[in-house]
Amino acid sequence: MNTPIRRLSVACLVLFLALMGNATYVQYVDADNLNSEANNKRVIDDEYSRERGAILVDGEPVAESVPSDDQFEFLRTYPGAGLYAHLTGYFSYTYGRSAVENTENPILSGSDDRLFVNRVVDLVANKQPKGGSVELTIDSNAQTTAAAALAALPAGTKGSVVALDPQTGAILTMVSQPSYDPNALASHDFGAVSEAWTALNGDPAKPLLNRSTQEILPPGSTFKLVTAAAALDQLNLNPASVVQGGTELSFPGITYTLPNSGGGNCGGDQITLEQALNVSCNVSFGSLATQVGQGALEEQAAKFGFGDKLIEGLASNASRFATDGSELELPQLAQSGIGQFEVAATPLQMAMVAAGIANDGVVMKPYLVDTVRDPSLRVLDEADAEEYSRALSTEHAAMMQQMMISTVEGGTASSARIPGQTVGGKTGTAQRGGDLPNLAWFASFAGSGDQQVAVAVVVESATATDDISGGRLAGPIAKAVMEALVSS
């Protein structure tokens, strides 16, 4: 072999090896990253050509693919429109995926490794691979009830409802208002999709935001449940223990005082802890917070989930007791003890507080996906209940249950009474300052034995008014959802 031919052969061999190396890297080493790229048009086209699996609630599809007679073989549709939008998320050719459509995409699209055999069978049969299905934990009746209750409020009202199974952490209801129609983003009319996307993102009401998990707001007096739990543990109190009442709480060396809402005296200068919770006494819980101390109160909040992103599969923000590293002065600590100052929580977080109390002090990790199945409906994965933390001893949880039940039977939470059911609750009316309207909160539980539910509600009025209270606005919504769940 002469020199030019030898050099040419070597060059061809080098190029061939480089080509093989690159192909191996792209096909095997970096395949997952390339396939997960949101802008990978080949992957997007491939997914749109498949029959994507359904997302189910109570056995009925809330997201499914139907045959399409345009450039794609299937169109993603959402029969419930906005009712489940923040749970299913959207599946858009232009704007990608969100929520369960995103986190369960390998199963829904059929690309999950557990569906390898199905893909081979489909390949041999010369058929397009199908995706598997995902069943959510949601109770359709309670979901519809919660959405209808929020929709019945005055126009422009924002709000959220979350219901949990205290014993498992399964999310039974999660509604966020305002919502949006994911069908508008799944359309094959890309011009209309672009217009819908622009409108949704330009809407000041933020309909794409899941207020149940992403919006952290001052929880007001519902946070007194956390303060009471800390006081039972740190100060060795019980429901009959005498605590400070009166009309206002003063602090040494300063003129600022913490008053009660409405200026009342909570029933006297010295009242029981149970009475303090029944009438939602600011003075009592502000005083208890200063006695417990910042560290212990923050630790108690963390046991319920504050400071942590609580759920996988949905966009979420962590609830907050105080800014990291801050050292609260006594008035600030007292305000924190009644759910004000820098305290901010999601509705999911406050549902976990109520659920932990109802579940004898054990807080369960919330989850949304119940079962995952292949296209032949064989179960591939099923959710297991997982303990998040022990927030209270069994004894102290029983005391908290007793005080929340008496708050419904004869206190500020009476709007949640359900005949024939054991119901515990706590109201909250949170101030946000400036011209912003107050927030109406309600945290509650109902039922007994294996049929228990915990519900948290927040209502954000569209107009500033003093006529906002947790018991009047949020309590009836919580009651309706609890009735739907414990009677189903």
Coordinates of C-alpha atoms in Angstrom, one line a residue:
M1 CA 0.0 0.0 0.0
N2 CA 1.5 3.3 -1.0
T3 CA 1.7 6.2 1.4
P4 CA -1.2 8.4 0.1
I5 CA -3.6 5.4 0.2
R6 CA -2.3 4.4 3.7
R7 CA -2.9 8.0 5.0
L8 CA -6.3 8.1 3.4
S9 CA -7.2 4.8 5.0
V10 CA -6.1 5.9 8.4
A11 CA -8.1 9.1 8.1
C12 CA -11.2 7.2 7.1
L13 CA -10.7 4.9 10.0
V14 CA -10.4 7.8 12.4
L15 CA -13.5 9.4 11.0
F16 CA -15.4 6.1 11.3
L17 CA -14.3 5.7 14.9
A18 CA -15.3 9.2 15.7
L19 CA -18.7 8.7 14.1
M20 CA -19.2 5.5 16.0
G21 CA -18.2 7.1 19.2
N22 CA -20.5 10.1 18.7
A23 CA -23.4 7.7 17.8
T24 CA -22.8 5.7 20.9
Y25 CA -22.7 8.8 23.1
V26 CA -25.9 10.2 21.6
Q27 CA -27.8 7.0 21.5
Y28 CA -26.8 5.6 25.0
V29 CA -24.9 8.0 27.2
D30 CA -26.7 11.3 26.6
A31 CA -30.0 9.8 25.3
D32 CA -32.0 10.5 28.5
N33 CA -30.9 14.1 28.6
L34 CA -31.7 14.7 24.9
N35 CA -35.1 13.0 25.2
S36 CA -35.9 15.2 28.2
E37 CA -35.0 18.4 26.4
A38 CA -38.2 20.5 26.2
N39 CA -37.2 21.9 22.8
N40 CA -36.3 18.5 21.2
K41 CA -38.7 18.7 18.3
R42 CA -38.1 15.0 17.3
V43 CA -39.2 13.9 20.8
I44 CA -42.2 16.3 20.8
D45 CA -43.3 15.1 17.4
D46 CA -42.9 11.5 18.4
E47 CA -44.9 12.0 21.6
Y48 CA -47.7 13.8 19.7
S49 CA -47.9 10.9 17.4
R50 CA -48.6 8.5 20.2
E51 CA -51.8 7.7 22.1
R52 CA -50.9 9.2 25.4
G53 CA -52.2 7.4 28.5
A54 CA -55.1 8.8 30.6
I55 CA -55.1 10.5 33.9
L56 CA -58.0 9.2 35.9
V57 CA -60.1 10.3 38.9
D58 CA -62.5 7.7 40.3
G59 CA -61.9 5.7 37.2
E60 CA -63.0 8.4 34.8
P61 CA -60.5 10.3 32.6
V62 CA -59.7 13.9 33.5
A63 CA -57.0 13.9 30.8
E64 CA -57.0 11.7 27.7
S65 CA -55.9 11.5 24.1
V66 CA -58.5 11.3 21.4
P67 CA -58.0 10.6 17.6
S68 CA -57.3 13.7 15.6
D69 CA -57.7 14.2 11.8
D70 CA -55.0 16.9 11.4
Q71 CA -51.2 16.6 11.2
F72 CA -51.1 14.7 14.5
E73 CA -52.9 11.4 15.1
F74 CA -54.1 12.4 18.6
L75 CA -55.3 15.4 20.5
R76 CA -54.9 15.8 24.3
T77 CA -58.2 16.7 25.9
Y78 CA -59.3 17.6 29.5
P79 CA -63.0 16.7 30.0
G80 CA -63.1 18.5 33.3
A81 CA -61.6 21.7 31.9
G82 CA -60.5 23.8 34.8
L83 CA -61.7 21.5 37.6
Y84 CA -58.5 19.5 37.6
A85 CA -56.2 21.8 35.7
H86 CA -53.7 22.5 38.5
L87 CA -53.4 18.7 39.1
T88 CA -53.2 17.3 35.6
G89 CA -51.3 20.3 34.3
Y90 CA -51.2 20.9 30.6
F91 CA -49.6 19.1 27.6
S92 CA -48.7 21.6 25.0
Y93 CA -46.7 21.2 21.8
T94 CA -45.4 24.8 22.2
Y95 CA -45.1 25.2 26.0
G96 CA -44.3 21.7 27.2
R97 CA -45.8 20.0 30.2
S98 CA -46.7 20.8 33.8
A99 CA -47.9 19.0 37.0
V100 CA -48.8 15.3 36.6
E101 CA -48.5 15.6 32.8
N102 CA -44.8 16.4 33.4
T103 CA -43.9 14.2 36.4
E104 CA -45.6 11.1 35.0
N105 CA -44.6 11.8 31.4
P106 CA -42.5 8.6 31.0
I107 CA -45.6 6.4 31.9
L108 CA -48.1 8.6 30.0
S109 CA -46.0 8.8 26.9
G110 CA -45.0 5.1 26.9
S111 CA -41.3 5.7 27.2
D112 CA -40.9 4.3 30.7
D113 CA -38.5 1.4 31.1
R114 CA -41.2 -0.7 32.6
L115 CA -43.1 -0.5 29.3
F116 CA -40.2 -1.9 27.3
V117 CA -42.0 -5.2 26.6
N118 CA -45.1 -3.3 25.5
R119 CA -43.0 -1.3 23.1
V120 CA -41.4 -4.4 21.6
V121 CA -44.8 -6.0 21.1
D122 CA -46.2 -2.9 19.5
L123 CA -43.1 -2.7 17.2
V124 CA -43.5 -6.3 16.1
A125 CA -47.2 -5.7 15.5
N126 CA -46.3 -2.5 13.6
K127 CA -48.4 -0.4 15.9
Q128 CA -47.6 2.9 17.6
P129 CA -46.7 2.4 21.3
K130 CA -49.4 3.4 23.9
G131 CA -48.9 5.1 27.1
G132 CA -49.9 3.8 30.5
S133 CA -52.4 5.5 32.8
V134 CA -52.2 7.3 36.2
E135 CA -55.0 7.3 38.8
L136 CA -55.1 10.2 41.2
T137 CA -56.2 10.1 44.8
I138 CA -58.8 12.8 44.3
D139 CA -62.5 12.2 45.3
S140 CA -64.5 13.6 42.4
N141 CA -67.5 14.5 44.5
A142 CA -65.5 16.5 47.0
Q143 CA -63.5 18.1 44.2
T144 CA -66.7 19.3 42.5
T145 CA -68.2 20.4 45.8
A146 CA -65.1 22.5 46.7
A147 CA -65.0 24.1 43.3
A148 CA -68.7 25.0 43.3
A149 CA -68.4 26.5 46.8
L150 CA -65.5 28.8 45.7
A151 CA -67.3 29.7 42.5
A152 CA -70.4 30.7 44.5
L153 CA -68.4 33.5 46.2
P154 CA -68.5 37.0 44.7
A155 CA -66.9 37.5 41.3
G156 CA -63.1 37.9 41.5
T157 CA -62.7 36.0 44.7
K158 CA -59.6 33.9 44.9
G159 CA -59.2 30.9 47.1
S160 CA -58.1 27.3 47.6
V161 CA -59.4 24.1 49.3
V162 CA -57.2 21.1 50.3
A163 CA -58.5 17.9 51.8
L164 CA -56.3 15.1 53.1
D165 CA -56.8 11.6 54.4
P166 CA -55.0 12.1 57.8
Q167 CA -54.1 8.4 58.1
T168 CA -52.4 8.1 54.7
G169 CA -51.6 11.6 53.4
A170 CA -53.7 11.0 50.2
I171 CA -54.9 14.3 48.7
L172 CA -58.7 13.9 48.4
T173 CA -59.4 17.5 47.2
M174 CA -57.3 20.2 45.8
V175 CA -58.9 23.2 44.2
S176 CA -57.4 26.6 43.3
Q177 CA -59.5 29.5 42.1
P178 CA -59.1 31.1 39.5
S179 CA -58.3 28.1 37.3
Y180 CA -57.7 27.8 33.6
D181 CA -58.7 25.4 30.8
P182 CA -55.7 23.2 29.7
N183 CA -57.6 22.4 26.5
A184 CA -56.7 25.8 25.2
L185 CA -52.9 25.0 25.6
A186 CA -53.2 21.5 24.1
S187 CA -54.9 22.6 20.9
H188 CA -53.2 21.9 17.5
D189 CA -54.1 25.4 16.5
F190 CA -50.7 26.9 17.6
G191 CA -51.8 30.5 16.9
A192 CA -54.7 30.1 19.3
V193 CA -52.4 28.4 21.8
S194 CA -50.0 31.3 21.7
E195 CA -52.8 33.8 22.3
A196 CA -54.2 31.7 25.2
W197 CA -50.7 31.4 26.8
T198 CA -50.2 35.2 26.6
A199 CA -53.6 35.9 28.1
L200 CA -53.1 33.4 31.0
N201 CA -49.6 34.8 31.8
G202 CA -50.9 38.4 31.5
D203 CA -53.9 37.8 33.8
P204 CA -53.2 39.6 37.1
A205 CA -55.3 36.9 38.9
K206 CA -52.6 34.4 38.0
P207 CA -54.8 31.5 37.0
L208 CA -51.8 29.3 36.2
L209 CA -50.7 29.5 39.9
N210 CA -51.7 26.5 42.1
R211 CA -52.7 28.4 45.2
S212 CA -52.9 25.2 47.2
T213 CA -49.2 24.6 47.0
Q214 CA -47.5 27.7 45.6
E215 CA -49.1 30.7 47.3
I216 CA -47.9 31.3 50.9
L217 CA -50.1 33.6 52.9
P218 CA -50.3 34.7 56.5
P219 CA -52.4 31.9 58.1
G220 CA -53.7 34.2 60.9
S221 CA -55.3 32.4 63.8
T222 CA -55.2 28.9 62.3
F223 CA -51.5 29.1 63.3
K224 CA -52.6 29.2 66.9
L225 CA -52.9 25.4 66.5
V226 CA -49.1 25.3 66.1
T227 CA -48.6 27.6 69.1
A228 CA -51.0 25.6 71.2
A229 CA -49.1 22.4 70.3
A230 CA -45.8 24.0 71.3
A231 CA -47.3 25.3 74.6
L232 CA -48.6 21.8 75.5
D233 CA -45.1 20.4 75.0
Q234 CA -42.8 23.1 76.2
L235 CA -44.9 24.6 79.1
N236 CA -46.5 21.3 80.2
L237 CA -50.0 22.7 79.8
N238 CA -53.3 21.0 79.3
P239 CA -56.7 22.3 78.1
A240 CA -57.7 23.3 81.6
S241 CA -54.5 25.2 82.3
V242 CA -55.0 28.9 83.1
V243 CA -53.4 31.3 80.6
Q244 CA -53.4 35.1 80.2
G245 CA -56.5 36.7 78.8
G246 CA -57.7 40.3 78.8
T247 CA -58.0 42.9 76.1
E248 CA -54.4 43.5 75.1
L249 CA -50.9 42.2 75.6
S250 CA -48.2 44.6 76.6
F251 CA -44.4 44.4 76.4
P252 CA -41.8 45.8 78.8
G253 CA -40.2 49.1 77.8
I254 CA -42.3 49.8 74.8
T255 CA -45.8 51.3 74.2
Y256 CA -46.9 48.8 71.5
T257 CA -49.6 46.4 72.7
L258 CA -51.1 43.4 70.9
P259 CA -55.0 43.7 71.1
N260 CA -57.7 41.1 70.5
S261 CA -59.7 41.2 67.3
G262 CA -62.8 43.3 68.1
G263 CA -61.3 44.6 71.4
G264 CA -62.9 41.9 73.6
N265 CA -61.3 40.4 76.7
C266 CA -61.6 36.7 75.7
G267 CA -63.8 36.1 78.8
G268 CA -61.5 37.5 81.5
D269 CA -58.0 38.3 82.5
Q270 CA -57.3 34.7 83.3
I271 CA -58.9 32.0 81.1
T272 CA -58.2 28.3 80.3
L273 CA -56.2 27.3 77.3
E274 CA -59.3 25.7 75.8
Q275 CA -61.3 28.9 76.2
A276 CA -58.5 30.8 74.6
L277 CA -58.6 28.5 71.5
N278 CA -62.5 28.6 71.5
V279 CA -62.6 32.4 71.3
S280 CA -59.3 32.7 69.3
C281 CA -57.7 35.0 71.9
N282 CA -54.7 37.0 70.5
V283 CA -53.5 38.0 74.0
S284 CA -53.3 34.4 75.2
F285 CA -51.5 33.0 72.2
G286 CA -49.2 36.0 71.8
S287 CA -48.2 35.5 75.5
L288 CA -47.7 31.8 75.0
A289 CA -45.5 32.4 72.0
T290 CA -43.2 34.6 74.1
Q291 CA -43.0 32.0 76.8
V292 CA -42.3 29.1 74.4
G293 CA -39.6 31.1 72.6
Q294 CA -38.7 31.5 69.0
G295 CA -36.6 28.3 68.7
A296 CA -39.2 25.9 70.2
L297 CA -42.1 27.5 68.2
E298 CA -40.1 27.3 65.0
E299 CA -39.2 23.7 65.7
Q300 CA -42.9 22.8 66.3
A301 CA -43.8 24.5 63.0
A302 CA -41.1 22.5 61.2
K303 CA -42.5 19.2 62.6
F304 CA -45.8 20.0 60.8
G305 CA -43.8 20.8 57.6
F306 CA -43.0 24.5 57.7
G307 CA -39.7 25.2 55.8
D308 CA -40.1 22.2 53.5
K309 CA -41.6 21.6 50.1
L310 CA -44.2 19.1 51.0
I311 CA -45.2 17.3 47.8
E312 CA -43.6 15.8 44.8
G313 CA -45.2 16.1 41.3
L314 CA -46.7 19.6 41.8
A315 CA -45.0 23.0 41.8
S316 CA -44.8 24.1 45.4
N317 CA -43.3 26.6 47.8
A318 CA -42.2 26.0 51.4
S319 CA -44.3 27.6 54.2
R320 CA -42.4 30.0 56.5
F321 CA -42.3 30.8 60.2
A322 CA -39.7 33.6 60.0
T323 CA -37.0 34.8 57.7
D324 CA -34.0 32.5 57.9
G325 CA -31.5 33.8 60.5
S326 CA -33.7 36.4 61.9
E327 CA -34.0 36.9 65.7
L328 CA -37.5 38.1 66.6
E329 CA -38.2 40.7 69.2
L330 CA -40.9 40.0 71.7
P331 CA -43.7 41.9 69.9
Q332 CA -42.7 40.2 66.6
L333 CA -42.7 36.8 68.3
A334 CA -46.1 37.4 69.8
Q335 CA -47.4 38.4 66.4
S336 CA -45.9 35.2 65.0
G337 CA -47.7 33.2 67.6
I338 CA -51.0 34.3 66.1
G339 CA -50.0 33.7 62.5
Q340 CA -48.9 37.2 61.6
F341 CA -45.6 39.1 61.1
E342 CA -43.6 36.9 58.7
V343 CA -45.5 33.7 59.1
A344 CA -46.8 32.4 55.8
A345 CA -48.3 29.1 54.8
T346 CA -49.9 27.3 51.9
P347 CA -53.4 25.7 52.3
L348 CA -51.7 22.3 51.9
Q349 CA -49.5 23.1 54.9
M350 CA -52.5 24.1 57.1
A351 CA -54.3 20.9 56.0
M352 CA -51.3 19.0 57.2
V353 CA -51.5 20.7 60.6
A354 CA -55.1 19.7 61.0
A355 CA -54.4 16.2 59.6
G356 CA -51.5 15.6 62.0
I357 CA -53.7 16.6 65.0
A358 CA -56.5 14.3 63.8
N359 CA -54.0 11.4 63.2
D360 CA -53.0 11.3 66.9
G361 CA -49.9 13.5 66.3
V362 CA -48.5 11.7 63.2
V363 CA -48.1 13.8 60.1
M364 CA -48.2 11.8 56.9
K365 CA -46.5 12.8 53.7
P366 CA -49.1 14.1 51.1
Y367 CA -49.3 12.4 47.7
L368 CA -51.5 12.7 44.6
V369 CA -50.8 9.7 42.4
D370 CA -52.5 6.5 43.7
T371 CA -51.7 3.9 41.0
V372 CA -49.7 3.7 37.8
R373 CA -50.8 1.1 35.2
D374 CA -49.4 -0.1 31.9
P375 CA -51.7 0.0 28.7
S376 CA -53.2 -3.4 29.6
L377 CA -54.1 -2.0 33.1
R378 CA -51.6 -4.1 35.0
V379 CA -50.5 -2.2 38.1
L380 CA -46.9 -1.1 37.9
D381 CA -46.8 1.1 41.0
E382 CA -49.1 1.8 43.9
A383 CA -48.6 4.6 46.5
D384 CA -47.6 3.6 50.0
A385 CA -48.5 5.8 52.9
E386 CA -45.3 7.4 54.4
E387 CA -44.9 9.1 57.7
Y388 CA -43.5 12.6 57.4
S389 CA -43.0 13.3 61.1
R390 CA -44.4 13.0 64.6
A391 CA -45.5 16.5 65.5
L392 CA -47.3 15.7 68.8
S393 CA -47.4 13.0 71.3
T394 CA -50.6 10.9 71.3
E395 CA -51.6 12.5 74.6
H396 CA -51.1 16.1 73.4
A397 CA -52.8 15.3 70.0
A398 CA -55.9 14.1 72.0
M399 CA -55.9 17.4 73.9
M400 CA -55.7 19.4 70.6
Q401 CA -58.5 17.3 69.2
Q402 CA -60.7 18.0 72.3
M403 CA -60.0 21.8 72.0
M404 CA -60.7 21.9 68.3
I405 CA -64.0 20.0 68.7
S406 CA -65.1 22.3 71.5
T407 CA -64.2 25.3 69.2
V408 CA -66.7 23.9 66.7
E409 CA -69.4 23.0 69.3
G410 CA -69.3 26.3 71.1
G411 CA -66.6 28.6 69.8
T412 CA -65.7 30.6 66.7
A413 CA -65.8 27.6 64.3
S414 CA -69.4 26.7 64.8
S415 CA -70.2 27.2 61.1
A416 CA -68.5 23.8 60.4
R417 CA -70.9 21.7 62.6
I418 CA -72.1 18.6 60.8
P419 CA -75.0 16.7 62.5
G420 CA -73.9 13.2 63.5
Q421 CA -70.2 13.8 62.9
T422 CA -67.3 14.7 65.1
V423 CA -65.8 17.9 63.8
G424 CA -62.9 19.9 65.0
G425 CA -61.9 23.3 63.6
K426 CA -60.0 26.5 64.0
T427 CA -60.8 29.8 62.2
G428 CA -58.4 32.4 61.0
T429 CA -58.8 36.0 59.8
A430 CA -55.3 37.1 58.6
Q431 CA -54.3 40.7 58.1
R432 CA -52.0 41.6 55.2
G433 CA -51.6 45.3 55.8
G434 CA -52.0 48.3 53.4
D435 CA -55.1 48.2 51.3
L436 CA -55.1 44.4 50.9
P437 CA -58.2 42.7 52.2
N438 CA -58.0 40.3 55.0
L439 CA -57.8 36.5 54.4
A440 CA -60.4 34.1 55.7
W441 CA -58.9 30.7 56.8
F442 CA -60.3 27.5 58.2
A443 CA -58.4 24.4 59.3
S444 CA -60.5 21.4 60.4
F445 CA -61.0 17.7 60.6
A446 CA -64.1 15.4 60.7
G447 CA -65.0 11.7 61.1
S448 CA -63.6 9.0 63.2
G449 CA -61.9 5.6 62.8
D450 CA -60.9 4.8 59.2
Q451 CA -63.1 7.5 57.8
Q452 CA -61.3 10.8 58.7
V453 CA -60.6 13.9 56.6
A454 CA -58.7 17.1 57.2
V455 CA -59.6 20.2 55.3
A456 CA -58.0 23.6 55.0
V457 CA -59.7 26.6 53.2
V458 CA -58.4 30.0 52.4
V459 CA -60.6 32.8 50.8
E460 CA -59.1 36.0 49.4
S461 CA -61.8 38.5 48.7
A462 CA -61.5 40.7 45.6
T463 CA -62.4 43.9 47.5
A464 CA -61.2 45.4 50.8
T465 CA -63.8 45.0 53.5
D466 CA -63.9 44.4 57.2
D467 CA -66.6 41.8 56.8
I468 CA -64.2 38.9 56.2
S469 CA -63.8 36.2 58.7
G470 CA -62.7 32.5 58.6
G471 CA -65.8 31.3 60.3
R472 CA -68.2 33.2 58.0
L473 CA -66.5 32.7 54.6
A474 CA -64.2 29.7 54.8
G475 CA -66.0 27.6 57.5
P476 CA -69.1 26.7 55.4
I477 CA -66.8 25.6 52.5
A478 CA -64.8 23.3 54.8
K479 CA -68.1 21.9 56.1
A480 CA -69.4 21.2 52.6
V481 CA -66.2 19.4 51.6
M482 CA -66.1 17.4 54.8
E483 CA -69.7 16.4 54.4
A484 CA -69.0 15.2 50.8
L485 CA -66.0 13.1 52.0
V486 CA -67.3 11.5 55.3
S487 CA -70.7 10.6 53.8
S488 CA -69.2 9.1 50.6

